[in-house]
Coordinates of C-alpha atoms in Angstrom, one line a residue:
Chain A
M1 CA -8.1 -65.1 32.7
K2 CA -5.7 -62.5 31.5
N3 CA -1.9 -62.9 31.7
V4 CA -1.3 -61.5 35.2
P5 CA 2.0 -59.6 35.8
L6 CA 4.2 -61.4 38.4
A7 CA 4.3 -58.2 40.6
T8 CA 0.5 -58.5 40.9
V9 CA 0.7 -62.2 41.9
E10 CA 3.3 -61.2 44.5
R11 CA 1.0 -58.6 46.0
V12 CA -2.0 -60.9 45.8
A13 CA -0.1 -63.4 48.0
K14 CA 0.5 -60.6 50.5
Y15 CA -3.2 -59.7 50.5
L16 CA -4.0 -63.3 51.2
R17 CA -1.7 -63.4 54.2
C18 CA -3.3 -60.2 55.5
L19 CA -6.8 -61.6 54.9
N20 CA -6.0 -64.7 56.8
R21 CA -4.7 -62.7 59.7
L22 CA -7.8 -60.6 59.8
R23 CA -10.0 -63.7 59.7
E24 CA -8.0 -65.1 62.7
K25 CA -8.9 -61.9 64.5
G26 CA -12.6 -62.3 63.7
I27 CA -12.7 -59.4 61.3
K28 CA -15.3 -60.0 58.6
V29 CA -15.0 -57.0 56.3
V30 CA -12.0 -55.0 55.1
S31 CA -11.7 -52.0 52.8
S32 CA -9.1 -51.6 50.1
K33 CA -7.6 -48.8 52.1
E34 CA -7.0 -51.0 55.1
L35 CA -5.7 -53.9 52.9
A36 CA -3.3 -51.4 51.3
E37 CA -2.0 -50.2 54.7
H38 CA -1.4 -53.7 55.9
T39 CA 0.5 -54.7 52.7
R40 CA 2.4 -51.4 52.2
T41 CA 0.7 -50.4 48.9
S42 CA -2.1 -48.1 47.7
P43 CA -5.9 -48.7 47.7
E44 CA -5.8 -48.1 43.9
Q45 CA -3.2 -50.8 43.5
V46 CA -5.3 -53.3 45.6
R47 CA -8.3 -52.7 43.5
K48 CA -6.4 -52.9 40.3
D49 CA -4.6 -56.1 41.3
L50 CA -7.9 -57.8 42.4
S51 CA -9.7 -56.8 39.2
Y52 CA -7.5 -59.2 37.3
F53 CA -9.2 -62.1 39.0
G54 CA -12.9 -61.0 38.9
R55 CA -15.1 -58.7 40.8
F56 CA -14.9 -58.6 44.5
G57 CA -16.8 -56.5 47.1
K58 CA -19.2 -53.6 46.5
T59 CA -18.2 -50.0 46.3
G60 CA -18.3 -48.5 49.8
T61 CA -18.8 -51.7 51.7
G62 CA -15.4 -53.4 51.5
Y63 CA -14.4 -57.0 51.0
D64 CA -15.7 -60.0 52.8
T65 CA -12.5 -61.4 54.3
Q66 CA -13.5 -65.0 54.2
K67 CA -14.9 -65.0 50.6
L68 CA -12.0 -63.1 49.2
S69 CA -9.3 -65.2 51.0
R70 CA -10.9 -68.4 49.8
K71 CA -11.0 -67.1 46.2
L72 CA -7.4 -65.9 46.3
E73 CA -6.3 -69.1 47.8
R74 CA -7.9 -71.0 45.0
I75 CA -6.3 -68.8 42.4
L76 CA -2.8 -69.0 43.9
K77 CA -2.7 -72.6 45.2
A78 CA -4.8 -74.4 42.6
Q79 CA -4.9 -77.4 44.9
R80 CA -5.6 -77.6 48.6
K81 CA -2.4 -79.3 49.7
W82 CA 1.1 -79.4 48.3
N83 CA 3.7 -81.8 49.4
V84 CA 7.1 -80.1 49.6
C85 CA 10.6 -81.5 50.2
I86 CA 13.8 -79.7 51.4
I87 CA 17.1 -80.6 49.8
G88 CA 19.9 -80.0 52.4
A89 CA 19.3 -80.7 56.1
G90 CA 21.8 -78.2 57.4
S91 CA 20.9 -75.3 59.7
L92 CA 18.8 -73.5 57.1
G93 CA 17.1 -76.7 55.8
S94 CA 16.2 -77.8 59.3
A95 CA 14.9 -74.3 60.2
L96 CA 12.7 -74.3 57.1
A97 CA 11.4 -77.7 58.0
R98 CA 10.3 -76.2 61.3
Y99 CA 8.9 -73.0 59.8
Q100 CA 5.3 -72.6 61.0
G101 CA 4.3 -70.4 58.1
F102 CA 4.5 -73.2 55.6
K103 CA 2.2 -75.6 57.4
D104 CA -0.3 -72.8 58.2
T105 CA -0.9 -72.3 54.5
G106 CA -1.2 -75.9 53.4
Y107 CA 2.3 -76.5 52.1
N108 CA 3.5 -79.5 53.9
V109 CA 7.2 -80.4 54.2
V110 CA 7.0 -84.2 54.0
A111 CA 10.7 -85.0 53.5
L112 CA 14.2 -83.7 53.7
F113 CA 17.2 -85.0 51.8
D114 CA 20.9 -85.1 52.7
S115 CA 23.9 -87.1 52.0
D116 CA 25.3 -87.1 55.5
P117 CA 24.7 -90.5 57.1
E118 CA 24.5 -88.9 60.5
K119 CA 21.4 -86.9 59.5
I120 CA 19.6 -89.6 57.5
G121 CA 16.7 -91.0 59.5
E122 CA 16.6 -88.0 61.8
K123 CA 13.3 -86.2 62.2
M124 CA 13.2 -82.4 61.7
G125 CA 9.9 -80.7 62.3
Q126 CA 7.3 -83.2 61.0
A127 CA 9.5 -84.7 58.4
E128 CA 12.3 -87.3 58.1
V129 CA 15.7 -86.9 56.5
Y130 CA 16.1 -89.3 53.6
D131 CA 19.3 -90.3 51.7
I132 CA 19.6 -88.1 48.6
E133 CA 20.4 -91.3 46.7
N134 CA 16.8 -92.2 47.0
F135 CA 15.5 -88.8 45.9
K136 CA 13.6 -90.0 42.8
D137 CA 11.8 -92.8 44.6
V138 CA 10.8 -90.9 47.7
V139 CA 9.6 -87.9 45.7
K140 CA 7.4 -90.1 43.6
K141 CA 6.1 -92.2 46.4
K142 CA 5.2 -89.1 48.5
D143 CA 3.8 -87.2 45.6
I144 CA 6.2 -84.2 46.1
K145 CA 6.0 -81.6 43.4
M146 CA 8.0 -78.8 45.0
A147 CA 11.6 -78.8 46.2
I148 CA 13.2 -76.2 48.5
L149 CA 17.0 -76.0 48.0
A150 CA 19.1 -75.3 51.0
V151 CA 22.4 -77.0 50.1
P152 CA 25.9 -75.4 50.2
K153 CA 26.8 -73.6 47.1
E154 CA 29.4 -76.2 46.3
S155 CA 26.8 -79.0 45.9
I156 CA 24.6 -77.1 43.5
E157 CA 25.7 -78.7 40.2
E158 CA 25.0 -82.2 41.6
I159 CA 21.6 -81.0 42.7
E160 CA 20.8 -79.4 39.3
E161 CA 21.6 -82.8 37.7
L162 CA 19.3 -84.6 40.1
L163 CA 16.4 -82.2 39.6
S164 CA 16.8 -82.3 35.8
K165 CA 15.9 -85.9 36.0
A166 CA 13.2 -85.9 38.6
N167 CA 10.1 -85.6 36.5
N168 CA 7.9 -85.2 39.5
I169 CA 9.4 -81.8 40.5
R170 CA 7.5 -78.9 38.9
G171 CA 8.6 -76.1 41.1
I172 CA 11.7 -75.0 43.0
L173 CA 12.3 -72.5 45.7
N174 CA 16.0 -71.9 45.7
F175 CA 17.8 -70.5 48.8
V176 CA 21.3 -71.2 47.4
P177 CA 22.9 -67.9 46.3
V178 CA 23.4 -69.2 42.8
T179 CA 21.0 -68.9 39.8
I180 CA 20.2 -72.5 38.9
K181 CA 19.6 -74.0 35.5
L182 CA 18.0 -77.3 34.7
K183 CA 18.8 -79.5 31.7
T184 CA 15.3 -80.5 30.9
R185 CA 12.5 -79.7 28.5
R186 CA 9.9 -79.9 31.2
K187 CA 8.6 -76.6 32.5
V188 CA 9.9 -76.1 35.9
A189 CA 9.0 -72.9 37.9
I190 CA 12.0 -71.6 39.8
I191 CA 12.1 -68.8 42.3
D192 CA 15.4 -67.6 43.7
V193 CA 15.3 -66.3 47.2
D194 CA 18.5 -64.4 47.8
L195 CA 18.7 -63.3 51.4
A196 CA 21.8 -61.2 50.9
Q197 CA 20.0 -59.4 48.1
K198 CA 17.4 -58.3 50.6
L199 CA 20.1 -56.7 52.7
Y200 CA 21.5 -54.9 49.7
I201 CA 18.0 -53.5 49.1
L202 CA 17.6 -52.6 52.7
S203 CA 20.9 -50.6 52.8
Y204 CA 19.8 -48.9 49.6
L205 CA 16.5 -47.9 51.1
I206 CA 18.2 -46.7 54.3
K207 CA 20.6 -44.5 52.3
R208 CA 17.8 -43.0 50.3
G209 CA 15.7 -42.4 53.3
R210 CA 12.9 -44.5 51.8
E211 CA 10.6 -46.2 54.2
M212 CA 9.4 -49.4 52.8
T213 CA 8.8 -51.9 50.1
Chain B
M1 CA 20.3 -39.5 40.6
K2 CA 16.7 -40.2 39.6
N3 CA 14.2 -41.8 41.8
V4 CA 14.8 -45.5 40.9
P5 CA 11.9 -47.9 41.0
L6 CA 12.2 -50.6 43.6
A7 CA 11.9 -53.4 41.0
T8 CA 15.0 -52.0 39.4
V9 CA 16.9 -51.9 42.7
E10 CA 15.9 -55.6 43.2
R11 CA 17.2 -56.6 39.8
V12 CA 20.4 -54.6 40.3
A13 CA 21.0 -56.6 43.5
K14 CA 20.7 -59.7 41.4
Y15 CA 23.1 -58.4 38.7
L16 CA 25.6 -57.7 41.5
R17 CA 25.3 -61.3 42.8
C18 CA 25.8 -62.6 39.3
L19 CA 28.8 -60.3 38.7
N20 CA 30.5 -61.4 41.9
R21 CA 30.1 -65.1 40.8
L22 CA 31.6 -64.3 37.4
R23 CA 34.5 -62.6 39.0
E24 CA 35.1 -65.6 41.3
K25 CA 35.3 -67.7 38.2
G26 CA 37.9 -65.2 36.7
I27 CA 35.5 -63.9 34.0
K28 CA 36.4 -60.3 33.2
V29 CA 33.8 -59.2 30.7
V30 CA 30.0 -60.0 30.4
S31 CA 27.4 -59.0 27.9
S32 CA 24.0 -57.7 28.8
K33 CA 22.6 -60.9 27.2
E34 CA 24.6 -63.1 29.5
L35 CA 23.8 -61.0 32.5
A36 CA 20.1 -61.3 31.5
E37 CA 20.3 -65.1 31.3
H38 CA 21.9 -65.5 34.6
T39 CA 19.3 -63.3 36.3
R40 CA 16.2 -64.4 34.4
T41 CA 15.5 -61.2 32.7
S42 CA 16.0 -59.6 29.2
P43 CA 19.1 -57.8 27.8
E44 CA 16.9 -54.7 27.3
Q45 CA 15.9 -54.8 30.9
V46 CA 19.5 -55.1 32.0
R47 CA 20.6 -52.1 29.9
K48 CA 17.6 -50.0 31.1
D49 CA 18.2 -50.8 34.8
L50 CA 21.8 -49.9 34.6
S51 CA 21.1 -46.7 32.7
Y52 CA 19.6 -45.3 35.9
F53 CA 23.0 -45.3 37.5
G54 CA 25.2 -44.0 34.8
R55 CA 26.9 -45.3 31.6
F56 CA 28.6 -48.7 31.8
G57 CA 30.4 -50.6 29.2
K58 CA 30.7 -49.9 25.5
T59 CA 28.3 -51.1 22.8
G60 CA 29.5 -54.4 21.5
T61 CA 32.2 -55.0 24.1
G62 CA 30.1 -55.9 27.2
Y63 CA 30.7 -54.9 30.8
D64 CA 33.9 -55.1 32.9
T65 CA 32.7 -57.4 35.7
Q66 CA 35.0 -55.9 38.3
K67 CA 34.3 -52.3 37.6
L68 CA 30.6 -52.8 37.3
S69 CA 30.3 -54.9 40.5
R70 CA 32.3 -52.3 42.4
K71 CA 30.1 -49.5 41.2
L72 CA 26.8 -51.4 41.9
E73 CA 28.1 -52.3 45.3
R74 CA 28.8 -48.7 46.1
I75 CA 25.3 -47.7 44.9
L76 CA 23.5 -50.4 46.9
K77 CA 25.5 -50.6 50.1
A78 CA 26.6 -47.0 50.4
Q79 CA 29.1 -48.1 53.1
R80 CA 31.6 -51.0 53.1
K81 CA 30.4 -52.8 56.1
W82 CA 27.1 -53.0 57.9
N83 CA 26.6 -54.5 61.4
V84 CA 23.5 -56.5 61.6
C85 CA 21.7 -58.1 64.5
I86 CA 19.2 -60.9 64.6
I87 CA 16.3 -60.8 67.0
G88 CA 15.2 -64.3 68.0
A89 CA 17.8 -67.1 68.4
G90 CA 15.4 -70.0 67.5
S91 CA 16.0 -72.3 64.6
L92 CA 15.6 -69.7 61.9
G93 CA 17.5 -67.0 63.7
S94 CA 20.4 -69.4 64.3
A95 CA 20.4 -70.6 60.7
L96 CA 20.5 -66.9 59.5
A97 CA 23.4 -66.3 61.9
R98 CA 25.3 -69.0 60.1
Y99 CA 24.3 -68.0 56.6
Q100 CA 27.4 -67.6 54.5
G101 CA 25.7 -65.3 52.0
F102 CA 25.6 -62.5 54.5
K103 CA 29.2 -62.5 55.4
D104 CA 30.3 -62.8 51.8
T105 CA 28.7 -59.5 51.0
G106 CA 29.9 -57.4 53.9
Y107 CA 26.8 -57.6 56.1
N108 CA 28.1 -58.9 59.4
V109 CA 25.8 -60.5 62.0
V110 CA 27.5 -59.2 65.2
A111 CA 24.8 -60.1 67.8
L112 CA 21.6 -62.1 68.3
F113 CA 19.0 -61.3 70.9
D114 CA 16.7 -63.6 72.8
S115 CA 14.9 -63.8 76.1
D116 CA 15.6 -67.5 76.8
P117 CA 18.3 -67.7 79.6
E118 CA 19.4 -71.0 78.1
K119 CA 20.4 -69.3 74.9
I120 CA 21.9 -66.1 76.3
G121 CA 25.7 -66.3 76.1
E122 CA 25.7 -69.0 73.5
K123 CA 27.6 -68.5 70.3
M124 CA 25.9 -68.9 66.9
G125 CA 28.0 -68.6 63.8
Q126 CA 30.3 -65.7 64.7
A127 CA 28.0 -63.9 67.0
E128 CA 26.9 -64.2 70.6
V129 CA 23.3 -64.3 71.9
Y130 CA 22.5 -61.3 74.2
D131 CA 19.6 -60.7 76.5
I132 CA 16.9 -58.8 74.7
E133 CA 16.7 -56.7 77.8
N134 CA 20.0 -55.1 76.8
F135 CA 19.0 -54.5 73.2
K136 CA 19.3 -50.7 73.2
D137 CA 22.8 -50.8 74.8
V138 CA 24.3 -53.6 72.7
V139 CA 22.9 -52.1 69.5
K140 CA 24.5 -48.7 70.3
K141 CA 27.8 -50.2 71.5
K142 CA 28.2 -52.4 68.4
D143 CA 27.0 -49.8 66.0
I144 CA 24.2 -52.0 64.6
K145 CA 21.9 -50.3 62.1
M146 CA 20.0 -53.3 60.8
A147 CA 17.9 -55.8 62.5
I148 CA 16.7 -59.2 61.2
L149 CA 13.5 -60.4 62.9
A150 CA 13.1 -64.1 63.4
V151 CA 10.8 -64.3 66.5
P152 CA 7.6 -66.2 66.9
K153 CA 4.5 -64.4 65.7
E154 CA 3.3 -64.1 69.3
S155 CA 6.2 -61.9 70.3
I156 CA 5.9 -59.4 67.5
E157 CA 4.1 -56.6 69.4
E158 CA 6.8 -56.6 72.1
I159 CA 9.5 -56.3 69.4
E160 CA 7.7 -53.5 67.6
E161 CA 7.7 -51.6 70.9
L162 CA 11.4 -52.2 71.3
L163 CA 12.3 -51.3 67.8
S164 CA 10.2 -48.1 67.9
K165 CA 12.5 -46.9 70.7
A166 CA 15.8 -48.1 69.4
N167 CA 17.0 -45.0 67.6
N168 CA 20.0 -46.7 66.1
I169 CA 18.0 -49.1 64.0
R170 CA 17.4 -47.8 60.5
G171 CA 16.5 -50.9 58.6
I172 CA 14.5 -54.1 59.4
L173 CA 14.4 -57.4 57.5
N174 CA 11.3 -59.1 58.8
F175 CA 10.9 -62.9 58.6
V176 CA 7.9 -63.0 60.9
P177 CA 4.8 -63.6 58.8
V178 CA 3.2 -60.3 60.0
T179 CA 3.4 -56.8 58.6
I180 CA 5.1 -54.8 61.3
K181 CA 4.4 -51.2 62.2
L182 CA 6.6 -49.0 64.2
K183 CA 5.5 -46.1 66.4
T184 CA 8.2 -43.6 65.6
R185 CA 8.8 -40.6 63.4
R186 CA 12.2 -41.8 62.4
K187 CA 12.4 -43.2 58.9
V188 CA 12.9 -46.9 59.2
A189 CA 13.2 -49.1 56.0
I190 CA 11.3 -52.3 56.4
I191 CA 11.4 -55.3 54.1
D192 CA 9.0 -58.2 54.8
V193 CA 10.2 -61.6 53.7
D194 CA 7.3 -63.9 53.6
L195 CA 8.5 -67.4 52.9
A196 CA 5.0 -68.9 52.5
Q197 CA 4.2 -66.2 50.0
K198 CA 7.0 -67.6 47.8
L199 CA 5.3 -70.9 47.8
Y200 CA 2.0 -69.4 46.8
I201 CA 3.7 -67.7 43.9
L202 CA 5.5 -71.0 43.0
S203 CA 2.2 -73.0 42.9
Y204 CA 0.7 -70.2 40.8
L205 CA 3.5 -70.4 38.3
I206 CA 3.3 -74.2 38.2
K207 CA -0.4 -74.1 37.5
R208 CA 0.1 -71.5 34.8
G209 CA 3.0 -73.4 33.3
R210 CA 5.2 -70.4 33.6
E211 CA 8.8 -71.0 34.1
M212 CA 10.4 -68.5 36.2
T213 CA 10.5 -65.2 38.0

């Protein structure tokens, strides 16, 4: 498989969401034009993106929603289920623990971590809040490979330290508005989600009179 | 000004976050190499992105963090303050109302909207929860141009209807895992933030042994 540009991977994840929605509605076939409309891109882009991963559909007949979504899911997820933890059980952490969109797609939040004794032991969504002191043990025991960061900015250095040593963790989704850096030779995938950045982009688009992303 | 690619605008928003952090720390000058490291890109990319918006810094001396951040902020935000509302005062909506990162950057959440009588009148963060029935009036009175969507998937059609008629709203940040569509001739900028999509990308990166975005 070729080295796929990240922008393609991002769009493919959008196609997958769209395909799953269409399947829910009982729709069996979709054209690249429809898929493009649902994901705010062009039919040419859809076809180009999908061509990285093999040949799908026949010219003029569209894509089989079930087959294509299964294939894309295998490509993106690699394994059926992922256990995920959330570090920081404040308002954002607890909202993410309850976020339906994660469970729907096979990413299961199985633990939260916090240092506040009031929160430890509490249940948020399906998961319990554990003492951050026990991070390494819990992560290992529960086979957690992904961590979502939702701590206050002030705690980030401590968390970087912790994650550098937690050999189980291979991917991080970071909601803290700081670019994190681990001190480790392991390969750890990191995605920064900066919510304020989205508002910057939105105001730019408004100003420019551009419609969408 | 040229038509700037969206990917550039996205990176510029990251540079801005980084510059603000450096300023907080009292750092007055930054090289494109440092800026690249902090934002997970290359120095060449930094220079190319910034060149869309004018000439900044001198070769070999780096960028003045204060000047550059002010300039970028003007480019992205166009106006100093934006009033923002959140539709849906559930766990995600209320977490977003409390999100420090918005206030820090001059995007003020001034109202939430919900249909639950128990929530109406409650204060979340700095803002009050209003009856969604009064959406048009409140939005107009409070000069709100941006809406953040955090409603359950099931309510989305109703909200699309509402937003199609709310002439004040010019930009939407959508956290509902559905691609929304407005029935209006107005130009409305829409950004879909799909949190599950981020996890798909993360698992893909882990599998591929790629480090970052």
